[in-house]
Coordinates of C-alpha atoms in Angstrom, one line a residue:
M1 CA -84.3 -44.4 29.1
P2 CA -81.4 -44.5 26.9
K3 CA -78.0 -44.0 28.5
K4 CA -76.2 -40.8 28.0
E5 CA -72.8 -41.1 26.2
K6 CA -70.0 -39.8 28.5
R7 CA -67.8 -37.2 26.9
A8 CA -64.3 -36.9 27.8
P9 CA -63.5 -33.8 29.8
R10 CA -61.9 -30.8 28.1
R11 CA -58.3 -30.6 28.9
S12 CA -57.2 -27.2 30.0
T13 CA -54.5 -25.1 28.2
A14 CA -52.2 -25.8 31.3
S15 CA -52.8 -29.7 30.8
K16 CA -52.0 -29.5 27.1
A17 CA -48.8 -27.6 27.8
A18 CA -47.9 -30.2 30.6
Q19 CA -48.5 -33.0 28.0
R20 CA -46.3 -31.4 25.5
M21 CA -43.7 -31.3 28.1
V22 CA -44.1 -34.8 28.7
L23 CA -43.7 -35.6 25.2
G24 CA -40.6 -33.7 24.8
G25 CA -42.0 -30.5 23.4
L26 CA -42.0 -27.0 25.0
P27 CA -44.3 -24.1 24.4
Q28 CA -42.3 -21.1 22.7
E29 CA -42.5 -19.0 25.8
E30 CA -41.0 -21.7 28.0
E31 CA -38.1 -22.2 25.4
E32 CA -37.3 -18.6 25.7
V33 CA -37.4 -18.7 29.6
L34 CA -35.0 -21.7 29.5
Q35 CA -32.4 -20.1 27.3
S36 CA -28.9 -20.0 29.0
P37 CA -27.4 -16.5 30.0
L38 CA -24.9 -17.0 27.1
Q39 CA -27.4 -17.7 24.5
M40 CA -29.6 -14.8 25.6
V41 CA -26.6 -12.5 25.2
L42 CA -25.7 -14.1 21.9
H43 CA -29.3 -13.6 20.7
S44 CA -29.4 -10.0 21.7
F45 CA -26.2 -9.1 20.1
L46 CA -27.0 -10.9 16.8
H47 CA -30.2 -8.7 16.7
D48 CA -28.5 -5.5 17.4
K49 CA -28.1 -4.1 13.7
I50 CA -25.5 -1.5 14.7
A51 CA -23.4 -3.8 16.5
M52 CA -23.5 -6.5 13.6
T53 CA -22.8 -3.8 11.2
G54 CA -19.6 -2.7 13.1
L55 CA -18.5 -6.4 13.7
T56 CA -18.9 -6.8 9.8
L57 CA -16.8 -3.8 8.9
F58 CA -14.2 -4.6 11.5
I59 CA -13.9 -8.2 10.1
V60 CA -13.6 -7.1 6.7
I61 CA -10.8 -4.5 7.6
F62 CA -8.9 -7.0 9.7
L63 CA -9.1 -9.9 6.9
C64 CA -8.0 -7.3 4.3
C65 CA -4.9 -6.2 6.5
V66 CA -4.1 -9.8 7.4
T67 CA -4.6 -11.5 4.1
L68 CA -4.1 -9.0 1.2
P69 CA -0.3 -8.1 1.8
F70 CA 0.5 -11.6 0.8
F71 CA -1.0 -10.9 -2.7
Y72 CA 0.3 -7.2 -2.7
P73 CA 3.7 -7.3 -1.1
I74 CA 5.4 -4.2 -0.1
D75 CA 9.2 -3.3 0.1
L76 CA 9.3 -0.8 3.1
Y77 CA 12.5 0.6 1.8
Y78 CA 11.2 1.4 -1.8
Q79 CA 11.1 4.9 -3.0
D80 CA 10.6 6.4 -6.2
V81 CA 10.2 10.0 -6.7
T82 CA 9.0 9.6 -10.2
Q83 CA 6.0 8.3 -8.8
A84 CA 5.6 10.8 -6.2
N85 CA 1.9 12.1 -5.6
V86 CA 0.3 10.2 -8.2
A87 CA -3.6 10.4 -8.0
P88 CA -5.9 7.5 -7.8
G89 CA -6.8 5.8 -10.9
F90 CA -5.9 3.2 -13.5
S91 CA -5.8 5.1 -16.8
M92 CA -1.9 5.1 -17.4
L93 CA -2.2 2.4 -20.0
S94 CA -5.6 3.5 -21.4
V95 CA -4.6 4.1 -25.1
P96 CA -7.0 6.4 -26.9
S97 CA -9.3 4.4 -29.3
K98 CA -8.4 6.5 -32.2
L99 CA -4.8 5.6 -31.7
S100 CA -5.0 1.9 -30.6
N101 CA -5.3 0.7 -34.3
N102 CA -3.5 3.4 -36.1
A103 CA -0.4 3.9 -34.1
Q104 CA 2.9 5.0 -35.6
Q105 CA 5.0 5.5 -32.3
L106 CA 4.3 5.4 -28.5
S107 CA 6.3 6.6 -25.5
V108 CA 6.1 5.8 -22.0
G109 CA 6.6 8.5 -19.4
S110 CA 6.7 8.5 -15.7
T111 CA 3.1 8.3 -15.1
F112 CA 1.6 9.4 -18.5
S113 CA 2.3 8.3 -22.1
V114 CA 2.4 9.9 -25.4
G115 CA 1.6 8.7 -28.9
L116 CA 1.7 9.4 -32.7
D117 CA -0.8 8.3 -35.1
K118 CA 0.1 7.7 -38.9
D119 CA -1.2 11.2 -39.6
G120 CA 1.1 12.8 -37.2
N121 CA -1.6 13.7 -34.5
V122 CA -0.4 13.7 -30.9
Y123 CA -2.3 11.9 -28.2
E124 CA -1.6 12.0 -24.3
W125 CA -3.1 9.9 -21.6
G126 CA -2.6 8.9 -18.0
T127 CA -1.9 11.0 -14.8
F128 CA -0.1 14.1 -15.7
P129 CA 2.7 15.4 -13.3
T130 CA 2.0 18.9 -14.5
D131 CA -0.7 20.7 -16.3
K132 CA 1.8 22.0 -18.8
L133 CA 2.0 18.8 -20.5
K134 CA -1.6 19.3 -21.8
N135 CA -0.3 22.4 -23.8
I136 CA 0.4 20.3 -26.9
P137 CA 1.4 22.6 -29.8
S138 CA -1.1 23.0 -32.6
T139 CA -0.3 21.1 -36.0
S140 CA 0.1 24.6 -37.5
E141 CA 3.0 25.2 -35.2
T142 CA 4.8 21.8 -35.5
G143 CA 3.8 20.5 -38.9
K144 CA 3.6 16.7 -39.3
L145 CA 5.3 15.1 -36.3
T146 CA 7.2 12.0 -36.9
M147 CA 8.9 11.2 -33.6
I148 CA 7.9 11.5 -29.9
S149 CA 9.1 10.7 -26.6
A150 CA 8.0 11.2 -23.1
G151 CA 10.1 11.7 -19.9
L152 CA 9.4 12.4 -16.4
D153 CA 7.4 15.5 -16.8
H154 CA 8.1 16.8 -20.4
V155 CA 7.8 15.7 -23.9
V156 CA 10.0 16.0 -27.0
A157 CA 8.8 15.9 -30.5
A158 CA 10.3 16.1 -33.9
N159 CA 8.6 17.0 -37.3
E160 CA 9.5 15.5 -40.9
D161 CA 11.7 18.6 -41.4
G162 CA 14.0 17.7 -38.4
Q163 CA 12.7 20.5 -36.2
I164 CA 12.4 19.8 -32.3
F165 CA 9.6 20.8 -30.2
T166 CA 9.2 20.4 -26.5
W167 CA 6.3 21.1 -24.0
G168 CA 5.6 20.3 -20.3
N169 CA 7.9 21.3 -17.6
D170 CA 10.4 23.8 -18.5
R171 CA 12.5 23.9 -15.4
M172 CA 16.4 23.3 -15.6
G173 CA 16.7 24.1 -19.2
L174 CA 14.5 21.7 -20.6
A175 CA 12.9 24.2 -23.1
S176 CA 16.4 25.4 -24.1
I177 CA 16.5 23.6 -27.2
P178 CA 19.7 24.2 -29.3
M179 CA 19.3 26.6 -32.0
E180 CA 20.4 24.3 -34.8
L181 CA 17.5 21.9 -33.8
R182 CA 14.9 24.8 -33.7
T183 CA 15.3 25.9 -37.2
G184 CA 15.0 22.4 -38.9
G185 CA 16.9 21.2 -41.8
N186 CA 18.1 18.1 -39.8
N187 CA 18.0 14.6 -40.4
I188 CA 16.8 13.5 -37.0
K189 CA 17.2 9.9 -36.3
Q190 CA 16.4 9.4 -32.5
I191 CA 15.0 11.7 -29.7
L192 CA 14.6 11.1 -26.2
A193 CA 13.0 12.8 -22.9
G194 CA 15.0 11.7 -20.1
Y195 CA 14.7 12.3 -16.4
Q196 CA 16.0 16.0 -16.3
I197 CA 17.5 16.0 -19.8
S198 CA 16.6 15.8 -23.5
L199 CA 18.6 14.3 -26.3
A200 CA 18.5 14.2 -30.0
L201 CA 20.6 12.2 -32.7
T202 CA 21.0 13.1 -36.2
E203 CA 21.6 10.7 -39.3
E204 CA 25.1 12.2 -39.4
G205 CA 25.9 10.6 -35.9
E206 CA 26.0 13.9 -34.2
M207 CA 24.1 14.0 -30.7
Y208 CA 22.6 16.9 -28.8
N209 CA 21.7 17.4 -25.2
W210 CA 20.1 20.2 -23.3
G211 CA 18.6 20.4 -19.7
S212 CA 20.3 19.7 -16.4
D213 CA 23.7 18.3 -16.1
Y214 CA 23.5 17.8 -12.4
L215 CA 22.7 14.0 -12.5
L216 CA 24.1 13.4 -15.9
N217 CA 27.4 14.9 -16.8
I218 CA 27.9 14.0 -20.3
T219 CA 31.5 13.6 -21.7
Y220 CA 32.0 12.7 -25.2
P221 CA 35.2 10.7 -25.8
E222 CA 37.4 11.4 -28.7
G223 CA 36.0 10.1 -32.0
V224 CA 32.5 9.4 -30.7
Q225 CA 30.7 12.5 -32.0
G226 CA 29.8 12.0 -35.6
N227 CA 30.0 8.3 -35.4
I228 CA 27.1 7.5 -33.2
D229 CA 24.4 5.2 -34.3
K230 CA 22.0 5.0 -31.5
F231 CA 21.9 6.0 -27.7
A232 CA 20.1 4.9 -24.5
A233 CA 19.8 6.9 -21.3
S234 CA 18.7 6.4 -17.7
T235 CA 18.8 8.4 -14.5
N236 CA 22.5 7.7 -14.0
I237 CA 24.1 7.6 -17.4
V238 CA 24.0 7.9 -21.2
M239 CA 25.4 5.3 -23.5
V240 CA 25.9 5.3 -27.2
L241 CA 26.2 2.6 -29.8
T242 CA 28.8 3.6 -32.5
K243 CA 28.3 2.8 -36.1
D244 CA 31.1 0.3 -35.9
G245 CA 29.3 -1.7 -33.1
E246 CA 31.0 -0.3 -30.0
V247 CA 29.1 0.5 -26.8
V248 CA 30.5 3.6 -25.3
P249 CA 29.6 5.1 -21.9
L250 CA 29.4 8.9 -22.0
T251 CA 31.1 9.5 -18.6
S252 CA 34.5 10.0 -17.1
K253 CA 33.4 8.1 -13.8
T254 CA 33.9 4.5 -13.2
S255 CA 30.9 2.6 -12.3
A256 CA 29.1 -0.9 -12.8
Y257 CA 27.7 0.7 -16.1
T258 CA 31.3 1.1 -17.4
N259 CA 32.2 -2.5 -17.2
V260 CA 31.3 -3.2 -20.9
P261 CA 32.0 -7.0 -21.9
E262 CA 34.9 -7.0 -24.2
E263 CA 33.6 -10.0 -26.2
M264 CA 30.5 -8.1 -27.6
Q265 CA 32.4 -4.9 -28.5
G266 CA 32.2 -4.2 -32.4
K267 CA 29.3 -6.8 -32.8
A268 CA 26.4 -4.8 -31.0
V269 CA 23.4 -3.7 -33.0
D270 CA 21.2 -2.4 -30.1
I271 CA 21.4 -1.2 -26.6
A272 CA 19.1 -0.4 -23.6
L273 CA 19.5 0.9 -20.2
T274 CA 17.6 0.3 -16.8
D275 CA 18.5 2.5 -13.6
E276 CA 20.9 0.0 -12.4
S277 CA 22.1 -2.1 -15.6
A278 CA 22.6 -2.1 -19.4
A279 CA 22.0 -4.5 -22.2
A280 CA 23.3 -5.0 -25.7
V281 CA 22.2 -7.1 -28.4
T282 CA 24.8 -8.5 -30.9
E283 CA 24.4 -9.5 -34.7
D284 CA 23.8 -13.2 -33.8
G285 CA 20.8 -12.2 -31.4
Q286 CA 22.8 -12.9 -28.1
V287 CA 22.0 -10.6 -25.1
Y288 CA 24.8 -9.1 -23.1
V289 CA 24.0 -7.6 -19.7
W290 CA 26.1 -5.9 -17.1
G291 CA 25.9 -3.6 -14.0
N292 CA 23.9 -4.3 -10.9
N293 CA 21.4 -7.2 -10.6
I294 CA 18.7 -5.2 -9.1
K295 CA 15.3 -7.2 -9.3
G296 CA 16.5 -9.6 -11.9
T297 CA 17.5 -7.3 -14.6
L298 CA 20.8 -9.4 -15.3
N299 CA 18.8 -12.8 -15.4
V300 CA 18.3 -13.0 -19.2
P301 CA 15.9 -16.0 -20.1
E302 CA 18.2 -18.7 -21.9
E303 CA 15.4 -19.6 -24.4
I304 CA 15.9 -16.1 -26.0
Q305 CA 19.4 -16.1 -26.4
G306 CA 20.3 -16.1 -30.1
Q307 CA 16.8 -15.0 -31.0
V308 CA 16.7 -11.4 -30.1
A309 CA 16.3 -8.5 -32.8
S310 CA 16.1 -5.4 -30.6
I311 CA 15.7 -4.4 -26.8
A312 CA 14.4 -1.5 -24.8
G313 CA 14.8 -0.8 -21.1
G314 CA 12.4 0.5 -18.3
R315 CA 13.0 1.5 -14.7
Y316 CA 14.1 -2.1 -13.5
H317 CA 13.2 -4.3 -16.4
F318 CA 14.2 -5.0 -20.1
T319 CA 11.8 -5.9 -23.1
A320 CA 13.0 -7.4 -26.2
I321 CA 11.7 -8.2 -29.7
L322 CA 12.6 -11.6 -30.9
K323 CA 13.3 -12.4 -34.5
D324 CA 9.8 -14.2 -34.9
G325 CA 8.0 -11.0 -34.0
T326 CA 7.2 -12.2 -30.3
V327 CA 8.3 -10.1 -27.4
M328 CA 9.8 -11.2 -24.0
S329 CA 10.3 -9.1 -20.7
W330 CA 12.3 -9.9 -17.6
G331 CA 13.3 -8.1 -14.2
D332 CA 11.1 -6.4 -11.9
N333 CA 7.5 -7.6 -12.3
T334 CA 5.8 -5.6 -9.5
H335 CA 3.3 -4.0 -11.8
G336 CA 3.1 -6.8 -14.4
Q337 CA 5.8 -5.0 -16.6
A338 CA 7.6 -8.3 -17.1
S339 CA 4.5 -10.3 -18.1
A340 CA 4.6 -9.8 -21.8
P341 CA 1.5 -10.9 -23.5
T342 CA 1.4 -13.3 -26.5
T343 CA 0.1 -11.7 -29.6
S344 CA -1.4 -13.2 -32.8
E345 CA 0.5 -10.6 -34.9
A346 CA 4.1 -9.9 -35.1
I347 CA 5.6 -6.9 -33.2
S348 CA 7.3 -4.4 -35.2
E349 CA 8.3 -1.7 -32.5
V350 CA 8.3 -1.6 -28.7
D351 CA 8.8 1.0 -26.2
A352 CA 9.6 0.3 -22.4
G353 CA 9.8 3.1 -19.9
Y354 CA 9.5 3.5 -16.3
Y355 CA 7.0 0.6 -15.4
A356 CA 5.1 0.0 -18.5
N357 CA 5.5 -1.1 -22.2
Y358 CA 4.0 -0.6 -25.5
A359 CA 4.2 -3.0 -28.5
I360 CA 2.9 -2.0 -32.0
T361 CA 2.1 -4.7 -34.3
E362 CA 2.8 -4.7 -38.0
S363 CA -0.9 -3.5 -38.6
G364 CA -0.5 -0.6 -36.2
K365 CA -2.4 -2.3 -33.3
V366 CA -1.2 -1.3 -29.8
V367 CA -0.5 -3.9 -27.0
A368 CA 0.2 -2.6 -23.6
W369 CA 1.2 -4.1 -20.3
G370 CA 2.7 -3.0 -17.0
L371 CA 1.6 -0.1 -14.6
K372 CA -1.9 0.8 -15.1
G373 CA -2.1 3.0 -12.0
Y374 CA -2.7 3.0 -8.2
L375 CA -6.0 2.2 -6.4
M376 CA -5.5 4.8 -3.9
G377 CA -2.7 6.7 -5.4
T378 CA 1.0 7.5 -4.0
D379 CA 2.5 9.5 -1.3
A380 CA 5.3 12.0 -1.5
F381 CA 8.0 9.2 -1.8
G382 CA 6.2 7.3 -4.5
R383 CA 4.9 4.6 -2.4
D384 CA 1.6 3.0 -3.0
V385 CA -0.9 4.1 -0.5
F386 CA -3.0 1.0 -0.7
R387 CA -0.2 -1.4 0.0
R388 CA 0.9 0.8 2.9
L389 CA -2.6 1.1 4.2
L390 CA -2.6 -2.8 4.5
V391 CA 0.6 -3.1 6.3
G392 CA -0.2 0.0 8.4
G393 CA -3.4 -1.5 9.6
R394 CA -1.9 -4.8 10.4
M395 CA 0.8 -2.8 12.5
T396 CA -1.9 -0.5 14.1
M397 CA -4.1 -3.4 15.2
T398 CA -1.3 -5.5 16.5
V399 CA 0.0 -2.6 18.5
G400 CA -3.5 -2.0 19.9
A401 CA -4.3 -5.6 20.6
I402 CA -1.0 -6.3 22.4
A403 CA -1.3 -3.5 24.6
V404 CA -4.9 -4.4 25.5
I405 CA -3.7 -8.0 26.4
I406 CA -0.9 -6.3 28.7
S407 CA -3.4 -4.0 30.2
S408 CA -6.1 -6.6 30.7
I409 CA -3.7 -9.0 32.5
I410 CA -2.3 -6.5 34.9
G411 CA -5.8 -4.9 35.4
I412 CA -7.6 -8.4 36.0
T413 CA -4.9 -9.6 38.4
I414 CA -4.8 -6.5 40.5
G415 CA -8.5 -5.7 40.5
G416 CA -9.4 -9.4 41.4
I417 CA -6.9 -9.4 44.4
S418 CA -8.1 -5.9 45.5
G419 CA -11.7 -6.7 45.4
Y420 CA -11.5 -10.2 47.1
K421 CA -9.0 -9.4 49.7
G422 CA -10.4 -5.8 50.6
G423 CA -8.9 -3.8 53.5
K424 CA -5.3 -2.7 53.4
V425 CA -4.5 -4.6 50.2
D426 CA -7.3 -3.0 48.5
N427 CA -6.4 0.4 49.8
L428 CA -2.7 0.0 48.7
L429 CA -3.5 -1.6 45.1
M430 CA -6.2 1.3 44.3
R431 CA -3.8 4.1 45.4
L432 CA -1.3 2.5 43.1
A433 CA -4.0 2.6 40.2
E434 CA -4.5 6.1 41.0
I435 CA -0.8 7.0 40.8
V436 CA -0.6 5.4 37.4
S437 CA -3.8 7.1 36.1
S438 CA -2.4 10.5 37.3
I439 CA 0.8 10.0 34.8
P440 CA 0.1 12.1 31.6
F441 CA 0.5 9.6 28.9
L442 CA 1.3 11.8 25.7
P443 CA 3.9 13.9 27.4
F444 CA 5.5 10.8 29.2
C445 CA 5.8 9.1 25.9
I446 CA 7.2 12.2 24.1
I447 CA 9.8 12.7 26.9
L448 CA 10.8 9.1 26.7
S449 CA 11.1 9.1 23.0
S450 CA 13.3 12.2 23.3
I451 CA 15.5 10.7 25.6
L452 CA 16.0 7.4 23.9
G453 CA 16.3 8.9 20.5
N454 CA 18.1 6.8 18.0
S455 CA 19.6 4.6 20.6
I456 CA 17.2 1.8 20.2
S457 CA 16.2 0.1 16.9
E458 CA 12.7 0.6 15.3
T459 CA 11.6 -3.0 16.4
Q460 CA 12.7 -2.3 20.0
R461 CA 10.8 1.1 19.7
I462 CA 7.5 -0.7 18.6
I463 CA 7.8 -3.2 21.5
L464 CA 8.4 -0.1 23.9
I465 CA 5.1 1.6 22.6
M466 CA 3.2 -1.6 23.1
C467 CA 4.5 -2.1 26.7
I468 CA 4.0 1.6 27.6
L469 CA 0.3 1.6 26.4
G470 CA -0.4 -1.7 28.3
L471 CA 1.4 -0.6 31.7
L472 CA -0.5 2.8 31.7
S473 CA -3.9 1.7 30.5
W474 CA -4.7 -1.1 33.3
P475 CA -6.3 1.2 36.0
G476 CA -9.7 1.5 34.4
I477 CA -10.1 -2.3 33.9
A478 CA -8.7 -2.9 37.4
R479 CA -11.6 -0.7 38.8
L480 CA -14.1 -2.4 36.9
V481 CA -13.0 -5.9 38.0
R482 CA -12.5 -4.7 41.7
G483 CA -16.3 -3.6 41.7
S484 CA -17.6 -6.7 40.0
V485 CA -15.5 -9.1 42.4
L486 CA -16.8 -7.1 45.5
A487 CA -20.4 -7.9 44.4
E488 CA -19.7 -11.6 43.5
R489 CA -17.7 -12.5 46.5
E490 CA -20.7 -12.3 48.7
Q491 CA -22.6 -14.9 46.7
E492 CA -23.3 -18.5 48.0
F493 CA -21.0 -20.4 45.6
V494 CA -18.0 -18.3 47.0
T495 CA -18.8 -19.4 50.5
A496 CA -19.2 -23.0 49.3
A497 CA -15.8 -22.8 47.6
R498 CA -14.3 -21.5 50.9
A499 CA -16.0 -24.3 53.0
L500 CA -14.3 -26.7 50.5
G501 CA -11.0 -25.4 51.1
V502 CA -10.5 -23.8 47.7
K503 CA -7.4 -21.6 47.8
E504 CA -8.0 -17.8 47.5
F505 CA -6.5 -17.5 44.0
G506 CA -8.5 -20.5 42.7
I507 CA -11.7 -18.8 44.0
I508 CA -11.0 -15.5 42.3
F509 CA -9.5 -17.0 39.0
R510 CA -11.7 -20.1 38.7
H511 CA -14.9 -19.2 40.2
I512 CA -15.5 -15.4 40.5
L513 CA -13.7 -14.5 37.1
P514 CA -15.8 -16.6 34.9
N515 CA -18.9 -15.0 36.3
I516 CA -17.5 -11.3 35.3
I517 CA -15.7 -12.3 32.2
T518 CA -18.4 -10.8 29.8
V519 CA -17.8 -7.5 31.5
I520 CA -14.1 -7.8 31.0
I521 CA -14.6 -8.5 27.2
V522 CA -16.8 -5.3 26.7
N523 CA -14.2 -3.1 28.5
A524 CA -11.2 -4.8 26.5
T525 CA -13.1 -4.1 23.4
L526 CA -13.5 -0.5 23.9
D527 CA -9.9 -0.3 25.0
F528 CA -8.6 -1.8 21.9
A529 CA -10.1 1.3 19.9
T530 CA -8.6 3.6 22.4
C531 CA -5.2 2.0 22.1
M532 CA -5.2 2.0 18.5
L533 CA -6.2 5.7 18.3
T534 CA -3.5 6.5 20.8
E535 CA -0.8 4.6 18.7
S536 CA -2.1 6.7 15.7
S537 CA -1.9 9.9 17.7
L538 CA 1.8 9.1 18.9
S539 CA 2.8 8.1 15.2
F540 CA 1.0 11.2 13.8
I541 CA 3.4 13.6 16.0
G542 CA 6.3 11.7 15.2
F543 CA 6.8 9.9 18.5
G544 CA 5.2 6.4 17.6
V545 CA 6.3 4.0 15.0
N546 CA 8.7 5.8 12.5
E547 CA 9.2 5.5 8.8
P548 CA 9.7 3.2 6.8
N549 CA 7.2 1.0 9.0
A550 CA 3.7 2.0 8.2
T551 CA 0.9 2.6 10.4
W552 CA -2.3 4.7 10.0
G553 CA -1.1 7.3 12.3
N554 CA 2.3 8.0 10.5
M555 CA 0.5 7.9 7.2
L556 CA -1.5 10.9 8.3
T557 CA 1.7 12.7 9.2
G558 CA 1.8 14.6 5.7
A559 CA -1.8 15.9 6.4
Q560 CA -0.2 18.6 8.7
N561 CA 0.6 20.4 5.4
G562 CA -1.9 22.6 4.0
Q563 CA -0.7 21.8 0.3
V564 CA -1.1 18.1 1.0
I565 CA -4.8 18.7 2.3
E566 CA -5.5 20.8 -0.8
N567 CA -3.8 19.0 -3.7
Y568 CA -3.2 15.5 -2.6
W569 CA -6.4 14.5 -0.8
W570 CA -5.8 10.7 -1.2
R571 CA -2.7 10.8 1.1
W572 CA -5.0 11.7 4.2
V573 CA -8.7 10.9 3.3
F574 CA -8.1 7.0 2.9
P575 CA -5.9 6.3 6.2
A576 CA -8.2 8.6 8.1
S577 CA -11.3 7.0 6.8
V578 CA -10.0 3.5 7.4
L579 CA -8.9 4.5 10.9
G580 CA -12.2 6.1 11.6
I581 CA -14.3 3.2 10.3
C582 CA -12.2 0.8 12.2
T583 CA -12.5 2.4 15.7
I584 CA -16.1 3.4 15.3
S585 CA -17.0 -0.3 14.5
I586 CA -15.0 -1.6 17.5
N587 CA -16.9 0.9 19.8
C588 CA -20.2 -0.2 18.2
I589 CA -19.3 -3.9 19.0
G590 CA -18.4 -2.9 22.6
D591 CA -21.8 -1.0 22.8
G592 CA -23.5 -4.0 21.5
L593 CA -22.0 -6.4 23.9
R594 CA -22.6 -4.1 26.8
D595 CA -26.2 -3.8 26.0
A596 CA -26.5 -7.6 25.5
I597 CA -25.0 -8.4 28.8
D598 CA -27.0 -5.7 30.7
P599 CA -30.4 -5.1 28.8
K600 CA -31.3 -2.5 31.4
S601 CA -28.4 -0.2 30.2
K602 CA -30.4 0.8 27.1
E603 CA -32.9 2.4 29.5
R604 CA -30.6 4.5 31.2

């Protein structure tokens, strides 16, 4: 009989798994079982969509607050009422398309601009401080306009018959145009809508002014009226250039403006003013500057000396037209107003005002540079909300983080000793924690702030707030650590450490603490959000970080006013939104860590 072939016995599934283990492979189920606790926590946390969303949002906010202030620097002491309560947007330099290639004259206002085309039509754009600016007189009322000027919140225009018109804010006599300018028949050479004043100059050298004389008390020296060729005005002074090339300040008060260089007198052909300095151009193209060197207004570029044809001044910058038709700006460049562009055509006219510039080429094309607007608007002091939001977030998160570090160090130390030692030590330390917990935090801070008042600096106040937050926030984490240590001290590794003669502090902080560190991290994360909210609450009611330092809390202080809530929504919506998103994100991170460490917590 033929012999039957012997078949190899079938291997069981268990044998196959064992062979794979010998060969270095593991079944998927076995791999999951052999994950370390840290890997399991990390895996669970990374698959928690809510926690990961919170982590992403917090990282984005944190990185923005840390890095962006380097690109958007802020002067904490900066204030400018001309930029107060500007709505978010970037329309300040959005020249209408019908005007951009057919411009006759343009003028920069505080947050808006006006322009005339070659047919005498009026255009307005930007953010308007008052709705009255939109009430432009009809052509039937004004005739063909030939000049226009924008101020803080009003506009002045003149027609070809020498008749003056004004619209916008009519406070402080801005609408009280002198009778001889209303009726026409004048040869108007120059007009200007200033801060709280309006000015007009005739070809005969006579200058008229109307409006408020509270800031500008104009005094005409003898022989000046009837001999004026041009004038310039700022919020502090009015200066004129006479027909014989003399620069004359129209004031009886001595100031930096009145120190006019003698070597240029009799040779000046143009003048301009900023809020802190003055400039004049002489016949040979030289620029002379004097006054206060605020933000570099007196630092005239050497390469343009001898090449300047005319000059104009903004809030803290000058812009000059050179003899070859190019433009050059210098001074404050916070909003790009000193970064004059290069043009292919020669510039025939330029207007600089506040924080922007307009240049008109010989063909009528408009070139604009400077302040386009504010991403998140401005507050009541004209400060950029976006920049303060970045700096304020850094301050709020710093205060919260340091307070959590202080409370965690105290809580871990007291909780660890209390849980390990037990007995009288435990009883004493827990009674101390109860005493600290019973202290009403907000009333305590308010009383302390009232007592100290202005006797400490703002830096000391910030340090004090961080210390108080930390010193009064540790009982919660101390109880948590105590409970965890009580459970861990009965484990075998603690008994082994004692048998080896390890000191008690070594057992607590080198052996027990690493086993409960994840619980501490979760609690510290949640406390971080609480400390941020507490600091914001203190700053909101005026007992935390004070102005001019920014925090998300004191940025919301103005939201107590109903007018702010109704009319200036951006002043409270953005800080409140960022603070809310940040704290909710941190709480989501903390909840995600807690669920990852203790999966059974989801079932409770």
